């Protein structure tokens, strides 16, 4: 019985590790495409490449009826945010390494916590506000605004991407009350394809043979990652699963080193450490409050 219970706890963790690895490979494909294609077009192609796989899954699983959407305005908002998030991130990857981009993107959980307090009226106590402030110090360390650091258009675009991701995460909490996971994935990708395609159309660049492989990789890894992360959070405790998201930095460093012979400097890693520490604290603190409803600041 103990081994069975251990297996049930281990599978969501492995699924999350798999999801992070797949997202890292997907982002590598985005970085390759962003070198020759407009960033909004890259975001559009990312969404479009996953659509056939999502529909195929729905057909094979007998879940076509689950694609029905309820909250159209929120789906439209989330898709618009998705185009902004991926377009900004793709733009940043033109001149930034994956590791540096990930280090800055780790600010997203802090923004989500702060926004949940303001928009969803969730209780955020004083200790968590201190953790958020601690994390933003990490952002300042990474950006190095007074030196020759990452305070650039690329760095700011990552922050825009992280903010769009945070707002999208807040909308998901509302949409998920009524719409299925399949519905959220399908309409996100379809509406992103339409919205992003309309924006990118005037400057659309014709695809070439060299773009095929990155597009296939993006479509497969992005879809697998989305299903894996959904399984992980559905089957496991969020407080146990979420910290594995930070393994993205390991993948970023490894991919940067293998493909582009680039490594992050010590200041970037120090700032990332601030963000990771504050993020893990917020996750653990949330678990403590879930287990002990009487807990107070």
PDB file of C-alpha atoms in Angstrom:
ATOM      1  CA  UNK A   1       0.000   0.000   0.000  1.00  0.00           C
ATOM      2  CA  UNK A   2       2.884   2.324   0.814  1.00  0.00           C
ATOM      3  CA  UNK A   3       4.469   1.796  -2.615  1.00  0.00           C
ATOM      4  CA  UNK A   4       1.125   2.471  -4.314  1.00  0.00           C
ATOM      5  CA  UNK A   5       0.677   5.706  -2.350  1.00  0.00           C
ATOM      6  CA  UNK A   6       4.257   6.715  -3.133  1.00  0.00           C
ATOM      7  CA  UNK A   7       3.628   6.026  -6.808  1.00  0.00           C
ATOM      8  CA  UNK A   8       0.539   8.227  -6.792  1.00  0.00           C
ATOM      9  CA  UNK A   9       2.543  11.087  -5.270  1.00  0.00           C
ATOM     10  CA  UNK A  10       5.479  10.526  -7.624  1.00  0.00           C
ATOM     11  CA  UNK A  11       3.549  10.483 -10.914  1.00  0.00           C
ATOM     12  CA  UNK A  12       2.327  14.112 -10.712  1.00  0.00           C
ATOM     13  CA  UNK A  13       5.854  15.262  -9.881  1.00  0.00           C
ATOM     14  CA  UNK A  14       7.261  13.363 -12.870  1.00  0.00           C
ATOM     15  CA  UNK A  15       4.496  14.801 -15.035  1.00  0.00           C
ATOM     16  CA  UNK A  16       5.464  18.321 -13.956  1.00  0.00           C
ATOM     17  CA  UNK A  17       9.130  17.664 -14.682  1.00  0.00           C
ATOM     18  CA  UNK A  18       8.114  16.376 -18.112  1.00  0.00           C
ATOM     19  CA  UNK A  19       5.942  19.455 -18.718  1.00  0.00           C
ATOM     20  CA  UNK A  20       8.770  21.858 -17.843  1.00  0.00           C
ATOM     21  CA  UNK A  21      11.193  19.985 -20.123  1.00  0.00           C
ATOM     22  CA  UNK A  22       8.677  20.064 -22.993  1.00  0.00           C
ATOM     23  CA  UNK A  23       8.049  23.776 -22.503  1.00  0.00           C
ATOM     24  CA  UNK A  24      11.807  24.403 -22.586  1.00  0.00           C
ATOM     25  CA  UNK A  25      12.111  22.541 -25.889  1.00  0.00           C
ATOM     26  CA  UNK A  26       9.095  24.458 -27.194  1.00  0.00           C
ATOM     27  CA  UNK A  27      10.713  27.768 -26.202  1.00  0.00           C
ATOM     28  CA  UNK A  28      13.842  26.701 -28.048  1.00  0.00           C
ATOM     29  CA  UNK A  29      11.704  26.339 -31.164  1.00  0.00           C
ATOM     30  CA  UNK A  30      10.194  29.767 -30.515  1.00  0.00           C
ATOM     31  CA  UNK A  31      13.672  31.275 -30.235  1.00  0.00           C
ATOM     32  CA  UNK A  32      14.690  29.700 -33.547  1.00  0.00           C
ATOM     33  CA  UNK A  33      11.572  30.985 -35.320  1.00  0.00           C
ATOM     34  CA  UNK A  34      11.854  34.433 -33.723  1.00  0.00           C
ATOM     35  CA  UNK A  35      15.185  34.885 -35.468  1.00  0.00           C
ATOM     36  CA  UNK A  36      13.517  35.063 -38.898  1.00  0.00           C
ATOM     37  CA  UNK A  37       9.791  35.674 -38.279  1.00  0.00           C
ATOM     38  CA  UNK A  38       7.844  38.537 -36.654  1.00  0.00           C
ATOM     39  CA  UNK A  39       7.107  37.842 -32.991  1.00  0.00           C
ATOM     40  CA  UNK A  40       3.295  38.001 -33.345  1.00  0.00           C
ATOM     41  CA  UNK A  41       3.489  35.565 -36.256  1.00  0.00           C
ATOM     42  CA  UNK A  42       5.506  33.217 -34.043  1.00  0.00           C
ATOM     43  CA  UNK A  43       2.799  33.425 -31.358  1.00  0.00           C
ATOM     44  CA  UNK A  44       0.133  32.706 -33.987  1.00  0.00           C
ATOM     45  CA  UNK A  45       1.998  29.692 -35.344  1.00  0.00           C
ATOM     46  CA  UNK A  46       2.534  28.370 -31.809  1.00  0.00           C
ATOM     47  CA  UNK A  47      -1.223  28.351 -31.205  1.00  0.00           C
ATOM     48  CA  UNK A  48      -2.121  27.022 -34.651  1.00  0.00           C
ATOM     49  CA  UNK A  49       0.377  24.158 -34.415  1.00  0.00           C
ATOM     50  CA  UNK A  50      -1.368  22.737 -31.330  1.00  0.00           C
ATOM     51  CA  UNK A  51      -4.937  22.923 -32.662  1.00  0.00           C
ATOM     52  CA  UNK A  52      -4.897  19.672 -34.697  1.00  0.00           C
ATOM     53  CA  UNK A  53      -3.455  17.718 -31.764  1.00  0.00           C
ATOM     54  CA  UNK A  54      -6.043  19.078 -29.323  1.00  0.00           C
ATOM     55  CA  UNK A  55      -8.894  18.172 -31.690  1.00  0.00           C
ATOM     56  CA  UNK A  56      -7.372  14.728 -32.297  1.00  0.00           C
ATOM     57  CA  UNK A  57      -7.197  14.116 -28.559  1.00  0.00           C
ATOM     58  CA  UNK A  58     -10.825  15.228 -28.104  1.00  0.00           C
ATOM     59  CA  UNK A  59     -11.957  12.853 -30.871  1.00  0.00           C
ATOM     60  CA  UNK A  60      -9.983   9.844 -29.593  1.00  0.00           C
ATOM     61  CA  UNK A  61     -11.053  10.457 -25.991  1.00  0.00           C
ATOM     62  CA  UNK A  62     -14.690  11.007 -26.957  1.00  0.00           C
ATOM     63  CA  UNK A  63     -14.535  14.519 -25.525  1.00  0.00           C
ATOM     64  CA  UNK A  64     -15.736  16.604 -28.460  1.00  0.00           C
ATOM     65  CA  UNK A  65     -18.761  17.730 -26.472  1.00  0.00           C
ATOM     66  CA  UNK A  66     -16.368  19.090 -23.824  1.00  0.00           C
ATOM     67  CA  UNK A  67     -15.116  21.715 -26.266  1.00  0.00           C
ATOM     68  CA  UNK A  68     -18.231  23.808 -25.691  1.00  0.00           C
ATOM     69  CA  UNK A  69     -17.367  27.204 -24.205  1.00  0.00           C
ATOM     70  CA  UNK A  70     -19.392  29.196 -21.680  1.00  0.00           C
ATOM     71  CA  UNK A  71     -17.534  32.388 -20.809  1.00  0.00           C
ATOM     72  CA  UNK A  72     -16.859  33.862 -24.260  1.00  0.00           C
ATOM     73  CA  UNK A  73     -15.652  37.284 -23.054  1.00  0.00           C
ATOM     74  CA  UNK A  74     -13.071  35.661 -20.773  1.00  0.00           C
ATOM     75  CA  UNK A  75     -11.935  33.292 -23.534  1.00  0.00           C
ATOM     76  CA  UNK A  76     -11.415  36.301 -25.807  1.00  0.00           C
ATOM     77  CA  UNK A  77      -9.517  38.129 -23.064  1.00  0.00           C
ATOM     78  CA  UNK A  78      -7.339  35.108 -22.360  1.00  0.00           C
ATOM     79  CA  UNK A  79      -6.551  34.631 -26.057  1.00  0.00           C
ATOM     80  CA  UNK A  80      -5.588  38.291 -26.420  1.00  0.00           C
ATOM     81  CA  UNK A  81      -3.347  37.959 -23.379  1.00  0.00           C
ATOM     82  CA  UNK A  82      -1.898  34.770 -24.878  1.00  0.00           C
ATOM     83  CA  UNK A  83      -0.886  36.603 -28.053  1.00  0.00           C
ATOM     84  CA  UNK A  84       0.669  39.377 -25.950  1.00  0.00           C
ATOM     85  CA  UNK A  85       2.450  36.880 -23.703  1.00  0.00           C
ATOM     86  CA  UNK A  86       3.920  34.697 -26.465  1.00  0.00           C
ATOM     87  CA  UNK A  87       4.596  37.613 -28.811  1.00  0.00           C
ATOM     88  CA  UNK A  88       6.488  39.507 -26.112  1.00  0.00           C
ATOM     89  CA  UNK A  89       8.407  36.414 -25.039  1.00  0.00           C
ATOM     90  CA  UNK A  90       9.331  35.516 -28.635  1.00  0.00           C
ATOM     91  CA  UNK A  91      10.530  39.081 -29.204  1.00  0.00           C
ATOM     92  CA  UNK A  92      12.670  38.928 -26.052  1.00  0.00           C
ATOM     93  CA  UNK A  93      14.235  35.627 -27.125  1.00  0.00           C
ATOM     94  CA  UNK A  94      15.717  37.300 -30.196  1.00  0.00           C
ATOM     95  CA  UNK A  95      18.387  38.899 -28.073  1.00  0.00           C
ATOM     96  CA  UNK A  96      18.205  37.017 -24.761  1.00  0.00           C
ATOM     97  CA  UNK A  97      19.250  33.560 -23.686  1.00  0.00           C
ATOM     98  CA  UNK A  98      16.618  31.132 -22.416  1.00  0.00           C
ATOM     99  CA  UNK A  99      18.141  31.148 -18.924  1.00  0.00           C
ATOM    100  CA  UNK A 100      18.026  34.945 -18.642  1.00  0.00           C
ATOM    101  CA  UNK A 101      14.462  35.056 -19.947  1.00  0.00           C
ATOM    102  CA  UNK A 102      13.356  32.336 -17.517  1.00  0.00           C
ATOM    103  CA  UNK A 103      15.057  34.109 -14.619  1.00  0.00           C
ATOM    104  CA  UNK A 104      12.937  37.203 -15.223  1.00  0.00           C
ATOM    105  CA  UNK A 105       9.775  35.259 -16.020  1.00  0.00           C
ATOM    106  CA  UNK A 106       9.890  33.756 -12.524  1.00  0.00           C
ATOM    107  CA  UNK A 107       8.295  37.007 -11.342  1.00  0.00           C
ATOM    108  CA  UNK A 108       4.941  35.708 -12.669  1.00  0.00           C
ATOM    109  CA  UNK A 109       3.885  33.798  -9.492  1.00  0.00           C
ATOM    110  CA  UNK A 110       4.474  36.957  -7.452  1.00  0.00           C
ATOM    111  CA  UNK A 111       2.292  38.994  -9.809  1.00  0.00           C
ATOM    112  CA  UNK A 112      -0.412  36.311  -9.669  1.00  0.00           C
ATOM    113  CA  UNK A 113      -0.469  36.424  -5.860  1.00  0.00           C
ATOM    114  CA  UNK A 114      -0.648  40.233  -5.819  1.00  0.00           C
ATOM    115  CA  UNK A 115      -3.394  40.323  -8.462  1.00  0.00           C
ATOM    116  CA  UNK A 116      -5.397  37.606  -6.705  1.00  0.00           C
ATOM    117  CA  UNK A 117      -5.543  39.891  -3.676  1.00  0.00           C
ATOM    118  CA  UNK A 118      -6.791  42.847  -5.697  1.00  0.00           C
ATOM    119  CA  UNK A 119      -9.105  41.238  -8.247  1.00  0.00           C
ATOM    120  CA  UNK A 120     -10.260  37.982  -6.631  1.00  0.00           C
ATOM    121  CA  UNK A 121     -10.262  39.396  -3.096  1.00  0.00           C
ATOM    122  CA  UNK A 122      -8.126  36.493  -1.873  1.00  0.00           C
ATOM    123  CA  UNK A 123      -6.467  36.926   1.514  1.00  0.00           C
ATOM    124  CA  UNK A 124      -2.780  37.798   1.188  1.00  0.00           C
ATOM    125  CA  UNK A 125      -1.218  38.316   4.582  1.00  0.00           C
ATOM    126  CA  UNK A 126       1.728  40.473   5.555  1.00  0.00           C
ATOM    127  CA  UNK A 127       4.305  37.662   5.275  1.00  0.00           C
ATOM    128  CA  UNK A 128       3.300  36.982   1.705  1.00  0.00           C
ATOM    129  CA  UNK A 129       3.544  40.666   0.817  1.00  0.00           C
ATOM    130  CA  UNK A 130       7.070  40.604   2.250  1.00  0.00           C
ATOM    131  CA  UNK A 131       7.822  37.562   0.055  1.00  0.00           C
ATOM    132  CA  UNK A 132       6.510  39.424  -2.999  1.00  0.00           C
ATOM    133  CA  UNK A 133       8.708  42.420  -2.172  1.00  0.00           C
ATOM    134  CA  UNK A 134      11.691  40.087  -1.705  1.00  0.00           C
ATOM    135  CA  UNK A 135      11.021  38.616  -5.135  1.00  0.00           C
ATOM    136  CA  UNK A 136      10.842  42.016  -6.802  1.00  0.00           C
ATOM    137  CA  UNK A 137      14.262  42.779  -5.344  1.00  0.00           C
ATOM    138  CA  UNK A 138      15.392  39.784  -7.391  1.00  0.00           C
ATOM    139  CA  UNK A 139      13.923  41.419 -10.504  1.00  0.00           C
ATOM    140  CA  UNK A 140      15.939  44.572  -9.812  1.00  0.00           C
ATOM    141  CA  UNK A 141      19.087  42.496  -9.310  1.00  0.00           C
ATOM    142  CA  UNK A 142      18.570  40.722 -12.649  1.00  0.00           C
ATOM    143  CA  UNK A 143      17.766  43.913 -14.560  1.00  0.00           C
ATOM    144  CA  UNK A 144      20.680  45.864 -13.047  1.00  0.00           C
ATOM    145  CA  UNK A 145      19.123  49.227 -14.001  1.00  0.00           C
ATOM    146  CA  UNK A 146      22.211  51.218 -13.020  1.00  0.00           C
ATOM    147  CA  UNK A 147      24.720  49.110 -14.946  1.00  0.00           C
ATOM    148  CA  UNK A 148      25.206  47.326 -18.219  1.00  0.00           C
ATOM    149  CA  UNK A 149      22.796  44.590 -17.310  1.00  0.00           C
ATOM    150  CA  UNK A 150      19.527  43.381 -18.753  1.00  0.00           C
ATOM    151  CA  UNK A 151      17.565  46.639 -18.506  1.00  0.00           C
ATOM    152  CA  UNK A 152      16.780  46.494 -22.202  1.00  0.00           C
ATOM    153  CA  UNK A 153      13.746  46.236 -24.438  1.00  0.00           C
ATOM    154  CA  UNK A 154      14.109  42.458 -24.304  1.00  0.00           C
ATOM    155  CA  UNK A 155      14.097  42.424 -20.504  1.00  0.00           C
ATOM    156  CA  UNK A 156      11.054  44.669 -20.380  1.00  0.00           C
ATOM    157  CA  UNK A 157       9.283  42.426 -22.901  1.00  0.00           C
ATOM    158  CA  UNK A 158       9.808  39.440 -20.600  1.00  0.00           C
ATOM    159  CA  UNK A 159       8.204  41.400 -17.769  1.00  0.00           C
ATOM    160  CA  UNK A 160       5.268  42.269 -20.049  1.00  0.00           C
ATOM    161  CA  UNK A 161       4.996  38.587 -20.965  1.00  0.00           C
ATOM    162  CA  UNK A 162       5.041  37.549 -17.303  1.00  0.00           C
ATOM    163  CA  UNK A 163       2.362  40.112 -16.453  1.00  0.00           C
ATOM    164  CA  UNK A 164       0.146  38.900 -19.313  1.00  0.00           C
ATOM    165  CA  UNK A 165       0.653  35.336 -18.082  1.00  0.00           C
ATOM    166  CA  UNK A 166      -0.339  36.363 -14.558  1.00  0.00           C
ATOM    167  CA  UNK A 167      -3.531  38.083 -15.719  1.00  0.00           C
ATOM    168  CA  UNK A 168      -4.338  35.039 -17.847  1.00  0.00           C
ATOM    169  CA  UNK A 169      -3.849  32.771 -14.836  1.00  0.00           C
ATOM    170  CA  UNK A 170      -6.381  34.837 -12.909  1.00  0.00           C
ATOM    171  CA  UNK A 171      -8.935  34.472 -15.733  1.00  0.00           C
ATOM    172  CA  UNK A 172      -8.350  30.704 -15.786  1.00  0.00           C
ATOM    173  CA  UNK A 173      -9.482  30.484 -12.169  1.00  0.00           C
ATOM    174  CA  UNK A 174     -12.809  31.981 -13.226  1.00  0.00           C
ATOM    175  CA  UNK A 175     -13.227  30.097 -16.525  1.00  0.00           C
ATOM    176  CA  UNK A 176     -12.385  26.728 -14.920  1.00  0.00           C
ATOM    177  CA  UNK A 177     -15.483  26.986 -12.732  1.00  0.00           C
ATOM    178  CA  UNK A 178     -17.669  26.342 -15.781  1.00  0.00           C
ATOM    179  CA  UNK A 179     -15.552  25.246 -18.768  1.00  0.00           C
ATOM    180  CA  UNK A 180     -13.575  22.017 -19.244  1.00  0.00           C
ATOM    181  CA  UNK A 181      -9.794  21.818 -19.643  1.00  0.00           C
ATOM    182  CA  UNK A 182     -10.260  20.710 -23.270  1.00  0.00           C
ATOM    183  CA  UNK A 183     -12.505  23.693 -23.911  1.00  0.00           C
ATOM    184  CA  UNK A 184     -10.020  26.134 -22.412  1.00  0.00           C
ATOM    185  CA  UNK A 185      -7.140  24.701 -24.466  1.00  0.00           C
ATOM    186  CA  UNK A 186      -9.088  24.516 -27.730  1.00  0.00           C
ATOM    187  CA  UNK A 187     -10.587  27.995 -27.640  1.00  0.00           C
ATOM    188  CA  UNK A 188      -7.346  29.530 -26.411  1.00  0.00           C
ATOM    189  CA  UNK A 189      -5.426  28.144 -29.394  1.00  0.00           C
ATOM    190  CA  UNK A 190      -8.198  28.834 -31.932  1.00  0.00           C
ATOM    191  CA  UNK A 191      -8.801  32.419 -30.813  1.00  0.00           C
ATOM    192  CA  UNK A 192      -5.069  33.090 -30.538  1.00  0.00           C
ATOM    193  CA  UNK A 193      -4.684  31.867 -34.115  1.00  0.00           C
ATOM    194  CA  UNK A 194      -7.442  34.202 -35.296  1.00  0.00           C
ATOM    195  CA  UNK A 195      -6.421  37.258 -33.255  1.00  0.00           C
ATOM    196  CA  UNK A 196      -2.701  36.802 -33.772  1.00  0.00           C
ATOM    197  CA  UNK A 197      -3.177  36.038 -37.457  1.00  0.00           C
ATOM    198  CA  UNK A 198      -5.178  39.240 -37.954  1.00  0.00           C
ATOM    199  CA  UNK A 199      -2.463  41.314 -36.251  1.00  0.00           C
ATOM    200  CA  UNK A 200       0.406  39.579 -38.067  1.00  0.00           C
ATOM    201  CA  UNK A 201      -1.254  39.512 -41.516  1.00  0.00           C
ATOM    202  CA  UNK A 202       0.117  42.858 -42.833  1.00  0.00           C
ATOM    203  CA  UNK A 203       3.711  41.798 -42.129  1.00  0.00           C
ATOM    204  CA  UNK A 204       3.307  38.044 -42.600  1.00  0.00           C
ATOM    205  CA  UNK A 205       6.490  36.314 -43.753  1.00  0.00           C
ATOM    206  CA  UNK A 206       6.139  33.321 -46.064  1.00  0.00           C
ATOM    207  CA  UNK A 207       7.207  30.087 -44.391  1.00  0.00           C
ATOM    208  CA  UNK A 208      10.177  28.173 -45.731  1.00  0.00           C
ATOM    209  CA  UNK A 209      11.353  24.586 -45.421  1.00  0.00           C
ATOM    210  CA  UNK A 210      13.633  25.539 -42.512  1.00  0.00           C
ATOM    211  CA  UNK A 211      10.589  26.555 -40.473  1.00  0.00           C
ATOM    212  CA  UNK A 212       8.865  23.146 -40.697  1.00  0.00           C
ATOM    213  CA  UNK A 213      10.903  21.299 -38.066  1.00  0.00           C
ATOM    214  CA  UNK A 214      10.657  24.037 -35.391  1.00  0.00           C
ATOM    215  CA  UNK A 215       6.888  24.249 -36.014  1.00  0.00           C
ATOM    216  CA  UNK A 216       6.434  20.499 -35.616  1.00  0.00           C
ATOM    217  CA  UNK A 217       8.534  20.516 -32.443  1.00  0.00           C
ATOM    218  CA  UNK A 218       6.573  23.471 -31.036  1.00  0.00           C
ATOM    219  CA  UNK A 219       3.219  21.868 -31.795  1.00  0.00           C
ATOM    220  CA  UNK A 220       4.063  18.500 -30.253  1.00  0.00           C
ATOM    221  CA  UNK A 221       5.992  19.694 -27.199  1.00  0.00           C
ATOM    222  CA  UNK A 222       3.560  22.523 -26.456  1.00  0.00           C
ATOM    223  CA  UNK A 223       0.561  20.181 -26.517  1.00  0.00           C
ATOM    224  CA  UNK A 224       2.266  17.435 -24.507  1.00  0.00           C
ATOM    225  CA  UNK A 225       3.456  19.996 -21.965  1.00  0.00           C
ATOM    226  CA  UNK A 226      -0.035  21.453 -21.561  1.00  0.00           C
ATOM    227  CA  UNK A 227      -1.602  18.058 -20.934  1.00  0.00           C
ATOM    228  CA  UNK A 228       1.242  17.049 -18.594  1.00  0.00           C
ATOM    229  CA  UNK A 229       0.960  20.176 -16.469  1.00  0.00           C
ATOM    230  CA  UNK A 230      -2.830  19.765 -16.354  1.00  0.00           C
ATOM    231  CA  UNK A 231      -2.431  16.166 -15.167  1.00  0.00           C
ATOM    232  CA  UNK A 232       0.172  17.184 -12.598  1.00  0.00           C
ATOM    233  CA  UNK A 233      -2.005  19.830 -10.954  1.00  0.00           C
ATOM    234  CA  UNK A 234      -5.123  17.662 -11.215  1.00  0.00           C
ATOM    235  CA  UNK A 235      -3.535  14.614  -9.567  1.00  0.00           C
ATOM    236  CA  UNK A 236      -1.090  16.229  -7.158  1.00  0.00           C
ATOM    237  CA  UNK A 237      -1.010  18.968  -4.538  1.00  0.00           C
ATOM    238  CA  UNK A 238      -0.204  22.358  -6.031  1.00  0.00           C
ATOM    239  CA  UNK A 239       2.208  23.124  -3.187  1.00  0.00           C
ATOM    240  CA  UNK A 240       4.176  19.984  -4.037  1.00  0.00           C
ATOM    241  CA  UNK A 241       4.005  20.336  -7.819  1.00  0.00           C
ATOM    242  CA  UNK A 242       4.520  24.051  -8.472  1.00  0.00           C
ATOM    243  CA  UNK A 243       8.147  24.278  -7.219  1.00  0.00           C
ATOM    244  CA  UNK A 244       9.203  21.938 -10.044  1.00  0.00           C
ATOM    245  CA  UNK A 245       8.429  24.777 -12.476  1.00  0.00           C
ATOM    246  CA  UNK A 246      11.725  26.317 -11.414  1.00  0.00           C
ATOM    247  CA  UNK A 247      13.634  23.435 -13.036  1.00  0.00           C
ATOM    248  CA  UNK A 248      13.045  25.449 -16.229  1.00  0.00           C
ATOM    249  CA  UNK A 249      16.181  27.394 -15.306  1.00  0.00           C
ATOM    250  CA  UNK A 250      18.228  24.187 -15.420  1.00  0.00           C
ATOM    251  CA  UNK A 251      16.873  23.369 -18.865  1.00  0.00           C
ATOM    252  CA  UNK A 252      17.467  26.933 -20.012  1.00  0.00           C
ATOM    253  CA  UNK A 253      21.096  26.875 -18.897  1.00  0.00           C
ATOM    254  CA  UNK A 254      21.656  23.449 -20.483  1.00  0.00           C
ATOM    255  CA  UNK A 255      20.062  24.365 -23.821  1.00  0.00           C
ATOM    256  CA  UNK A 256      21.869  27.717 -23.963  1.00  0.00           C
ATOM    257  CA  UNK A 257      25.178  25.994 -23.324  1.00  0.00           C
ATOM    258  CA  UNK A 258      24.675  23.123 -25.809  1.00  0.00           C
ATOM    259  CA  UNK A 259      23.159  25.112 -28.705  1.00  0.00           C
ATOM    260  CA  UNK A 260      24.598  28.611 -28.298  1.00  0.00           C
ATOM    261  CA  UNK A 261      27.584  28.237 -25.918  1.00  0.00           C
ATOM    262  CA  UNK A 262      26.090  30.853 -23.583  1.00  0.00           C
ATOM    263  CA  UNK A 263      25.874  30.758 -19.787  1.00  0.00           C
ATOM    264  CA  UNK A 264      24.149  33.190 -17.363  1.00  0.00           C
ATOM    265  CA  UNK A 265      26.376  35.279 -15.126  1.00  0.00           C
ATOM    266  CA  UNK A 266      26.432  35.194 -11.340  1.00  0.00           C
ATOM    267  CA  UNK A 267      24.268  38.305 -10.900  1.00  0.00           C
ATOM    268  CA  UNK A 268      21.480  36.807 -13.012  1.00  0.00           C
ATOM    269  CA  UNK A 269      21.593  33.583 -11.001  1.00  0.00           C
ATOM    270  CA  UNK A 270      21.552  35.578  -7.752  1.00  0.00           C
ATOM    271  CA  UNK A 271      18.444  37.459  -8.848  1.00  0.00           C
ATOM    272  CA  UNK A 272      16.821  34.220  -9.960  1.00  0.00           C
ATOM    273  CA  UNK A 273      17.577  32.824  -6.504  1.00  0.00           C
ATOM    274  CA  UNK A 274      15.626  35.706  -4.922  1.00  0.00           C
ATOM    275  CA  UNK A 275      12.640  35.013  -7.177  1.00  0.00           C
ATOM    276  CA  UNK A 276      12.726  31.238  -6.694  1.00  0.00           C
ATOM    277  CA  UNK A 277      13.007  31.561  -2.900  1.00  0.00           C
ATOM    278  CA  UNK A 278      10.073  33.973  -2.711  1.00  0.00           C
ATOM    279  CA  UNK A 279       7.994  31.834  -5.068  1.00  0.00           C
ATOM    280  CA  UNK A 280       8.575  28.639  -3.081  1.00  0.00           C
ATOM    281  CA  UNK A 281       7.774  30.482   0.147  1.00  0.00           C
ATOM    282  CA  UNK A 282       4.454  31.666  -1.291  1.00  0.00           C
ATOM    283  CA  UNK A 283       3.602  28.129  -2.399  1.00  0.00           C
ATOM    284  CA  UNK A 284       4.485  26.597   0.977  1.00  0.00           C
ATOM    285  CA  UNK A 285       2.697  29.354   2.843  1.00  0.00           C
ATOM    286  CA  UNK A 286      -0.448  28.700   0.799  1.00  0.00           C
ATOM    287  CA  UNK A 287      -0.264  25.010   1.708  1.00  0.00           C
ATOM    288  CA  UNK A 288       0.028  25.853   5.411  1.00  0.00           C
ATOM    289  CA  UNK A 289      -3.111  27.979   5.250  1.00  0.00           C
ATOM    290  CA  UNK A 290      -5.011  25.262   3.378  1.00  0.00           C
ATOM    291  CA  UNK A 291      -4.072  22.696   6.014  1.00  0.00           C
ATOM    292  CA  UNK A 292      -4.761  25.035   8.942  1.00  0.00           C
ATOM    293  CA  UNK A 293      -7.753  27.297   8.264  1.00  0.00           C
ATOM    294  CA  UNK A 294      -7.210  28.953  11.650  1.00  0.00           C
ATOM    295  CA  UNK A 295      -3.761  30.167  10.643  1.00  0.00           C
ATOM    296  CA  UNK A 296      -3.356  33.934  10.640  1.00  0.00           C
ATOM    297  CA  UNK A 297      -0.602  36.459   9.766  1.00  0.00           C
TER     298      UNK A 297
END
